[in-house]
Structures are given as C-alpha cells and as structure tokens.
mmCIF file with all atom_site columns, C-alpha atoms in Angstrom:
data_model
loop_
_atom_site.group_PDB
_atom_site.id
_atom_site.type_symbol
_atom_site.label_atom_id
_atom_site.label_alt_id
_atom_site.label_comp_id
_atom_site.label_asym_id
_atom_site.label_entity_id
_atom_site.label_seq_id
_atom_site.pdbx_PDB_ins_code
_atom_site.Cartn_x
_atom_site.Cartn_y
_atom_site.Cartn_z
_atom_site.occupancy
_atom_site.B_iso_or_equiv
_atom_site.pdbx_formal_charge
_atom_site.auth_seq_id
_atom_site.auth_comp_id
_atom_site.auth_asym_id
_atom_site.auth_atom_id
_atom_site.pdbx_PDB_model_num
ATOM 1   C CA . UNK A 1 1   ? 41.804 26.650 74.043  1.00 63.00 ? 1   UNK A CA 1
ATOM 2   C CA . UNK A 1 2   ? 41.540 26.330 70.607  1.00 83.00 ? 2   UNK A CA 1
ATOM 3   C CA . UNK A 1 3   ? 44.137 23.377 68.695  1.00 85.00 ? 3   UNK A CA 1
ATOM 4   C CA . UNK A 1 4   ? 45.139 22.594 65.634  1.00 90.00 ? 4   UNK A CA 1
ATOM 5   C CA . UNK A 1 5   ? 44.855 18.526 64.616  1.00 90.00 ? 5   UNK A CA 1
ATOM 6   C CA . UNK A 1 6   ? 48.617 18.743 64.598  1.00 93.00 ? 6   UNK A CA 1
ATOM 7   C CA . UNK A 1 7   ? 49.249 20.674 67.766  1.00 94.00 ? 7   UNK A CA 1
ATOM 8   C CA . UNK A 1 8   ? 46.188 18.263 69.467  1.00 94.00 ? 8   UNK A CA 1
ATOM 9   C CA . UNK A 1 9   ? 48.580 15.423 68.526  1.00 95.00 ? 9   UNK A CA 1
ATOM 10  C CA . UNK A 1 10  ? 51.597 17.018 69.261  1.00 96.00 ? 10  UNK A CA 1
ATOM 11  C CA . UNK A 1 11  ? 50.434 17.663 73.464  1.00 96.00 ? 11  UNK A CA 1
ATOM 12  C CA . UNK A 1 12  ? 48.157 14.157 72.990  1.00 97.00 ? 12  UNK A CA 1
ATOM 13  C CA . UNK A 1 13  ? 51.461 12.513 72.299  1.00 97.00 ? 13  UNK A CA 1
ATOM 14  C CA . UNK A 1 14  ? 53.800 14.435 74.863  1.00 97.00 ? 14  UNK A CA 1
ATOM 15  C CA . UNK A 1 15  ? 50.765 14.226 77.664  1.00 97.00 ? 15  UNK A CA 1
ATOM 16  C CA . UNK A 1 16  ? 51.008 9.835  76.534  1.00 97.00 ? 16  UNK A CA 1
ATOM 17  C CA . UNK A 1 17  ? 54.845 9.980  77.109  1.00 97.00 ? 17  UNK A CA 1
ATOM 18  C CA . UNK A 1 18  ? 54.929 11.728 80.549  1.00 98.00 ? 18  UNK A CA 1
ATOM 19  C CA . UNK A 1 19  ? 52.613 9.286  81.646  1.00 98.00 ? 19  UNK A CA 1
ATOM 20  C CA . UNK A 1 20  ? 55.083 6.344  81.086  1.00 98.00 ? 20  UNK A CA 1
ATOM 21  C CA . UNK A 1 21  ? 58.171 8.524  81.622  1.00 98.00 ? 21  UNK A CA 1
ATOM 22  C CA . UNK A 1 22  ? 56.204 8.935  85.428  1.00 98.00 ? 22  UNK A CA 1
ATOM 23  C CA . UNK A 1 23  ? 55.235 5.713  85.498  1.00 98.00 ? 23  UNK A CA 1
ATOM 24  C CA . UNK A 1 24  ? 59.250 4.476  85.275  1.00 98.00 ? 24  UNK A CA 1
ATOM 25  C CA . UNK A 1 25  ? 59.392 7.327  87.963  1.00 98.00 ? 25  UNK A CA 1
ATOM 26  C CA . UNK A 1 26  ? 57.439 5.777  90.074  1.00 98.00 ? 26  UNK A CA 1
ATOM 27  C CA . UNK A 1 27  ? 59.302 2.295  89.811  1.00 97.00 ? 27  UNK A CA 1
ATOM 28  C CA . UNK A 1 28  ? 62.686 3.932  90.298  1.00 98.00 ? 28  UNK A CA 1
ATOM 29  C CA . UNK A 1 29  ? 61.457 6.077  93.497  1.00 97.00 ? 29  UNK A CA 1
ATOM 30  C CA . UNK A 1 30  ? 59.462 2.362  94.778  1.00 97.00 ? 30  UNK A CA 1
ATOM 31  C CA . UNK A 1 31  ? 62.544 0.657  94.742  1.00 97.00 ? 31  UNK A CA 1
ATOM 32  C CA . UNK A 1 32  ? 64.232 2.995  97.093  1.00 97.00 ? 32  UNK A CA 1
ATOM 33  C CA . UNK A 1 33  ? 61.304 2.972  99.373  1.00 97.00 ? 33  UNK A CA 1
ATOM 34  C CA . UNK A 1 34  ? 59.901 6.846  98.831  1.00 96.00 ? 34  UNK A CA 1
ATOM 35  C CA . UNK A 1 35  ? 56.052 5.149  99.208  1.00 95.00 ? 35  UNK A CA 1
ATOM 36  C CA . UNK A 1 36  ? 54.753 8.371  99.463  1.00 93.00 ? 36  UNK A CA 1
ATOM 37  C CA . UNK A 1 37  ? 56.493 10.262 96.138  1.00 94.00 ? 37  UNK A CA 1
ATOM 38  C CA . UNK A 1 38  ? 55.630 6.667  94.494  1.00 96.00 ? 38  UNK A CA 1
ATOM 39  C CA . UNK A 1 39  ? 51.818 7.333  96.093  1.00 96.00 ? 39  UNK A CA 1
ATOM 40  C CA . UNK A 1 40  ? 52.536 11.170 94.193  1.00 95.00 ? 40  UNK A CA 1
ATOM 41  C CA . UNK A 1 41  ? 53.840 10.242 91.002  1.00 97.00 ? 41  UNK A CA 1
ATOM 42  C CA . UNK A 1 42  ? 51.778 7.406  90.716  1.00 97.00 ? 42  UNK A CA 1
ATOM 43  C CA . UNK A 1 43  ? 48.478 9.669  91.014  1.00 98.00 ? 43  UNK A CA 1
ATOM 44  C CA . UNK A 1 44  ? 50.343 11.879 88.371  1.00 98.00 ? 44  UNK A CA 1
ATOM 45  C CA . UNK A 1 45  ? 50.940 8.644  85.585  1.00 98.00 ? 45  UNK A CA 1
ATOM 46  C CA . UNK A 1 46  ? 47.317 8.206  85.775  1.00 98.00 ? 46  UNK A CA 1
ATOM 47  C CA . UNK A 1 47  ? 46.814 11.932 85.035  1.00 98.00 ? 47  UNK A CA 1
ATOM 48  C CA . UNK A 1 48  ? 49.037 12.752 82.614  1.00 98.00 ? 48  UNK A CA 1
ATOM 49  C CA . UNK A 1 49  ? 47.330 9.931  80.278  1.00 98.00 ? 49  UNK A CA 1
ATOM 50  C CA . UNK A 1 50  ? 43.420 11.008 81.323  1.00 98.00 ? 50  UNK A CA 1
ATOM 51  C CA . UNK A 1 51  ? 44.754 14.459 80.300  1.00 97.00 ? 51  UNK A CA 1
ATOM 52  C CA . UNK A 1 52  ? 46.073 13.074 76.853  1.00 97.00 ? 52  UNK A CA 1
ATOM 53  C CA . UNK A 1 53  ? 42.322 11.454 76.576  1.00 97.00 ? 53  UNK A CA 1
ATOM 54  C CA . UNK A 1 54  ? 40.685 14.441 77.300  1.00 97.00 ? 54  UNK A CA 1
ATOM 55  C CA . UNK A 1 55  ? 42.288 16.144 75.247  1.00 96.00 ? 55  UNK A CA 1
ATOM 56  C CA . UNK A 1 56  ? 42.154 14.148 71.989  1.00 95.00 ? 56  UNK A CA 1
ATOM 57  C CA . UNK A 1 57  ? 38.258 14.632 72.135  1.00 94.00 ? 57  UNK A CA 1
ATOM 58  C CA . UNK A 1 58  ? 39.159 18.275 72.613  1.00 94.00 ? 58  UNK A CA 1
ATOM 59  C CA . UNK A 1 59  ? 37.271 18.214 76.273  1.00 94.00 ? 59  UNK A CA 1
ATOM 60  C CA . UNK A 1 60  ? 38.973 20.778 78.893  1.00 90.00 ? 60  UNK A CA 1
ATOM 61  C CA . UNK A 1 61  ? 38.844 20.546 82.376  1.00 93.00 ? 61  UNK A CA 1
ATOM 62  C CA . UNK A 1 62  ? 40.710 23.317 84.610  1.00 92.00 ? 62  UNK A CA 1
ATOM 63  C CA . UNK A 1 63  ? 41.366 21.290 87.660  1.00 95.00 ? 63  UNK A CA 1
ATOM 64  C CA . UNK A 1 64  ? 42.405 17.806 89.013  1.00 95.00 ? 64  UNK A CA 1
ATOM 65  C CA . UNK A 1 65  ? 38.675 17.013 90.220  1.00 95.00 ? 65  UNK A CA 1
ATOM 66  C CA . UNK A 1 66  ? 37.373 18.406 87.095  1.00 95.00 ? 66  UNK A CA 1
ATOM 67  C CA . UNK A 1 67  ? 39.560 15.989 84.833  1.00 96.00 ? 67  UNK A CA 1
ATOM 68  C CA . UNK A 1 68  ? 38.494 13.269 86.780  1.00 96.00 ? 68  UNK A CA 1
ATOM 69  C CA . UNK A 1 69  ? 34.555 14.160 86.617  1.00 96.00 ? 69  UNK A CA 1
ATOM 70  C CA . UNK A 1 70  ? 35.080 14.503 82.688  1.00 97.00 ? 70  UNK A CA 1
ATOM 71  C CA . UNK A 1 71  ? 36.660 11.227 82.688  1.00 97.00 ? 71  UNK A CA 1
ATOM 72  C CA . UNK A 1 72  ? 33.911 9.687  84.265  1.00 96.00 ? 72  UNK A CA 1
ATOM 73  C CA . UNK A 1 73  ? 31.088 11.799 82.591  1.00 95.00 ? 73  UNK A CA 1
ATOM 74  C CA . UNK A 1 74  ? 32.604 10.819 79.321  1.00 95.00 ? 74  UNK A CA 1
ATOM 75  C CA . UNK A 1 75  ? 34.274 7.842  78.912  1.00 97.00 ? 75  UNK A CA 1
ATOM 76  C CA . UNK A 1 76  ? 32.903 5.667  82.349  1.00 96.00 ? 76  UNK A CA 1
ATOM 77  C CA . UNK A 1 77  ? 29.556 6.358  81.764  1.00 94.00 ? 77  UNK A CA 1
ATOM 78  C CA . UNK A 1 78  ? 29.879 5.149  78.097  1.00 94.00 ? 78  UNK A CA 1
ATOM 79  C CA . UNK A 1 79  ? 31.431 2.048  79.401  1.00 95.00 ? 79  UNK A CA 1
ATOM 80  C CA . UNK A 1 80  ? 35.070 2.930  77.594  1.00 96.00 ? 80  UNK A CA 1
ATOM 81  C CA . UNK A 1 81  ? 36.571 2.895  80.956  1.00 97.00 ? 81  UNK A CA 1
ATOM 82  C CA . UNK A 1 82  ? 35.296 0.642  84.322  1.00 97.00 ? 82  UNK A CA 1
ATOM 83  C CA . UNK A 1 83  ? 33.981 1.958  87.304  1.00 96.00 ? 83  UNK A CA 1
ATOM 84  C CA . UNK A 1 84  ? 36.954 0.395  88.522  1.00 97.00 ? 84  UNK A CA 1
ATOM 85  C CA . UNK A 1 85  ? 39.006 2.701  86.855  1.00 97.00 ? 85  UNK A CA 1
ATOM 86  C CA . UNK A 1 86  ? 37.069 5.540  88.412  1.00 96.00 ? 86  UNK A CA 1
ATOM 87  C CA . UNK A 1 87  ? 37.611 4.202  91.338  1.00 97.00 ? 87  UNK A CA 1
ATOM 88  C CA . UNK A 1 88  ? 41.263 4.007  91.362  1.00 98.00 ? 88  UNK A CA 1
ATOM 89  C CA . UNK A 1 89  ? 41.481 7.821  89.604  1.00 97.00 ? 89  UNK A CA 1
ATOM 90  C CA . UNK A 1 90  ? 39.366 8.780  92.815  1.00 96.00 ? 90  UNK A CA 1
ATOM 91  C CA . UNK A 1 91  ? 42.160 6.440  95.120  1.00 96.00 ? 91  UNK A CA 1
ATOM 92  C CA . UNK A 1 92  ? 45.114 7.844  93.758  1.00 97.00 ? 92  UNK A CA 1
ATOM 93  C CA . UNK A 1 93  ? 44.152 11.595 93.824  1.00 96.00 ? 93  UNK A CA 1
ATOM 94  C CA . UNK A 1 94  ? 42.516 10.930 97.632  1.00 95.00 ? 94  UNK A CA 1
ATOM 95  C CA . UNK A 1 95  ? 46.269 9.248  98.259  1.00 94.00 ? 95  UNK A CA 1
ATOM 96  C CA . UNK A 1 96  ? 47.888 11.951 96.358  1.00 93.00 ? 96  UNK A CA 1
ATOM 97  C CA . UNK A 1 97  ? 46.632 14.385 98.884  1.00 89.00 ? 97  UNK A CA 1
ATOM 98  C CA . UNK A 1 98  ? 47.159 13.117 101.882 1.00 91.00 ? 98  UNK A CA 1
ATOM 99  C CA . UNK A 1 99  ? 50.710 11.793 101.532 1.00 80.00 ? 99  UNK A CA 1
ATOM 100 C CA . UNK A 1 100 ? 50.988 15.313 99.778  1.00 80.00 ? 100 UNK A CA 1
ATOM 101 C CA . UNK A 1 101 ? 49.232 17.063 102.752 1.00 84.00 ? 101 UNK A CA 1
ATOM 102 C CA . UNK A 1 102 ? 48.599 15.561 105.847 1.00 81.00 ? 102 UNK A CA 1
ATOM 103 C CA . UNK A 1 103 ? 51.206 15.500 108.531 1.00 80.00 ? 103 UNK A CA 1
ATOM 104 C CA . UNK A 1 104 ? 52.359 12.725 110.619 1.00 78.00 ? 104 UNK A CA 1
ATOM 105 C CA . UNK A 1 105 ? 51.056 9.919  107.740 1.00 84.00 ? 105 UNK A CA 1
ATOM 106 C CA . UNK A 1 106 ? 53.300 8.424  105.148 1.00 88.00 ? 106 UNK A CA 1
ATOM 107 C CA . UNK A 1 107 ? 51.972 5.402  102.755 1.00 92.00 ? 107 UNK A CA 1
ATOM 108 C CA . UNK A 1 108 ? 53.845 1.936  103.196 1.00 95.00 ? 108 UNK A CA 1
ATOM 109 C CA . UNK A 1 109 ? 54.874 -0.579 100.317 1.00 97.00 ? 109 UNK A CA 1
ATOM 110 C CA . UNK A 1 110 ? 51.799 -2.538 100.925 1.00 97.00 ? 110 UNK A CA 1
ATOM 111 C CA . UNK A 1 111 ? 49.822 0.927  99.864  1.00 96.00 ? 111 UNK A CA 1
ATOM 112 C CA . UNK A 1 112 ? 51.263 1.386  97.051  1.00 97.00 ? 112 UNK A CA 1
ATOM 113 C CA . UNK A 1 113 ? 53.264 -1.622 95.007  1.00 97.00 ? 113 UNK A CA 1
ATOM 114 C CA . UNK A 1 114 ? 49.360 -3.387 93.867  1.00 98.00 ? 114 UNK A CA 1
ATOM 115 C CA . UNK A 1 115 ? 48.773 -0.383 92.360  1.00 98.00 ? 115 UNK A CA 1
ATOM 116 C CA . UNK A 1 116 ? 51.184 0.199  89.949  1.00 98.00 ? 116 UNK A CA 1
ATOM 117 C CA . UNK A 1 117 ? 50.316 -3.055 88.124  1.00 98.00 ? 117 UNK A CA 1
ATOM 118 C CA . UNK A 1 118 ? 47.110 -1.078 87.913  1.00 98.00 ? 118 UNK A CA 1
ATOM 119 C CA . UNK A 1 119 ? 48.109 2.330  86.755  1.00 98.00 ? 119 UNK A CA 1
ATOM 120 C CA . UNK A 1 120 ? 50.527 0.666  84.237  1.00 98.00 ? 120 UNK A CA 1
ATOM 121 C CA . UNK A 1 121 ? 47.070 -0.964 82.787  1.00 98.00 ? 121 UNK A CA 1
ATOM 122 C CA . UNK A 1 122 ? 45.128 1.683  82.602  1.00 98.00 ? 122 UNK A CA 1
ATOM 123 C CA . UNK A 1 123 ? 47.623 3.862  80.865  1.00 98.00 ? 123 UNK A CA 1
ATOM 124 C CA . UNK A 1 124 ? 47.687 1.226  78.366  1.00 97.00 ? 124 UNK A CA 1
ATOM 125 C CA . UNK A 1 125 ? 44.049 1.255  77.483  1.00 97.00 ? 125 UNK A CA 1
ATOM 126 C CA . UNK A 1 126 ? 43.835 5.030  77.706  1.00 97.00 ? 126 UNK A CA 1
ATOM 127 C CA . UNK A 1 127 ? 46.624 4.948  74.799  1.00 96.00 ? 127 UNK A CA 1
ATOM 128 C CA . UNK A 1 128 ? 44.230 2.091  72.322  1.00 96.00 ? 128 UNK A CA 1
ATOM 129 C CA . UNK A 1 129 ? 41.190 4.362  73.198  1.00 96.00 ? 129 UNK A CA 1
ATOM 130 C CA . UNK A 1 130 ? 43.529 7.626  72.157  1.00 95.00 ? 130 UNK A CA 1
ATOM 131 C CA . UNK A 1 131 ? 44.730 5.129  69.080  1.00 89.00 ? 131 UNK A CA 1
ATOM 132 C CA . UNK A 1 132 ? 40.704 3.857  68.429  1.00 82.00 ? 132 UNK A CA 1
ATOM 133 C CA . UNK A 1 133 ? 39.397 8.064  69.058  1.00 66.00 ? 133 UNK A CA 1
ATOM 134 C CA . UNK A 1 134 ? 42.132 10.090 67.205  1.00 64.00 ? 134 UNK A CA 1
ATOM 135 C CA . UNK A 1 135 ? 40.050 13.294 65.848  1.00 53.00 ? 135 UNK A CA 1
#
C-alpha cells in the first residue's frame, strides 16, 4: 500500500491513539475482573502501537505473526527494542490465543496485572522511536 507523508501520519497517529485508548480498556475491563478480555486487549495495546511503528518506516506485514517477526527483524535486532520486548510481543499474542481459543482455561489477576505496567512502557518507547523515526 502506497501512503502519502500525510496519510502515513494520519494512520501512524490514529494506530498511537488506539493503543492507549486499549490500553485504558484494558484497566477498565481489569478492574472488573474480565482477566481474559484484559489478557485480549492487552495483546491488542501492544499491537496497535508495533503497527503504528511499522508503519512509519513504511514496512507491511499482513498478519499478527508477521508484525511481530518485522518487529523483531527490524527494530530488536538493531537494538531499538529489547529482546525483552520480543519476548513479551511473543507472551501476549501466545496469551491472546489461548484465552481467545482454548476451552476450559481462563487467565487469573496474577496473569495479567504485571503486565500492564509493561505494555504501558513499551507503548511509550514505541511512540519516542515513532517521534525519533518520523519519515
């Protein structure tokens, strides 16, 4: 798909903004105890924003596990992310499946509330490197 600068920006800045819109989602959904849509939404705050990085270097990836390798091909391996944040990309999706899929399973408070410290984070970062890589 071919962008304009402006309409790059434009999605770069909506893609940024459903991240933290989710993010709140999760919170909300947390404090009534839904661990598993806070497991779902939380996989989907981390997405939205790898998305929004992706696409302000104009890199395209057509599925979940493809956004994640391109994450890791292009910004872990040059050391702009951790391996840590590879990690939890590969955690939350993993999570995001099974609470999504599997029957008889649903994650617990204990699953889920240390992570969102850590999605909040990473969101954060993605945004400077968005901020630091603007094209």
């Amino acid at each position: 798909m071919t962008l304009s600068p402006l309409e790059r920006k434009a999605i770069v800045t909506y893609r940024i903004e459903k991240s933290r819109s989710t993010l709140e989602e999760v919170k909300a959904v947390a404090n009534l105890g839904y661990w598993s849509l806070a497991a779902n939404r939380l996989y989907y705050a981390a997405y939205y924003a790898c998305v929004a990085l992706l696409i302000n270097q104009g890199i395209e990836a057509s599925t979940h596990k493809g956004a994640i390798r391109m994450i890791n091909f292009q910004f872990v391996k040059d050391g702009l992310l951790t391996k840590e944040d590879s990690q939890l990309l590969g955690r939350l999706f993993q999570m995001r499946q099974t609470g999504d899929y599997d029957d008889l399973f649903d994650w617990t408070e204990q699953d889920i509330s240390p992570l969102i410290p850590m999605v909040s984070d990473l969101i954060n970062r993605i945004d400077v490197l968005i901020d630091v890589k603007a094209t």
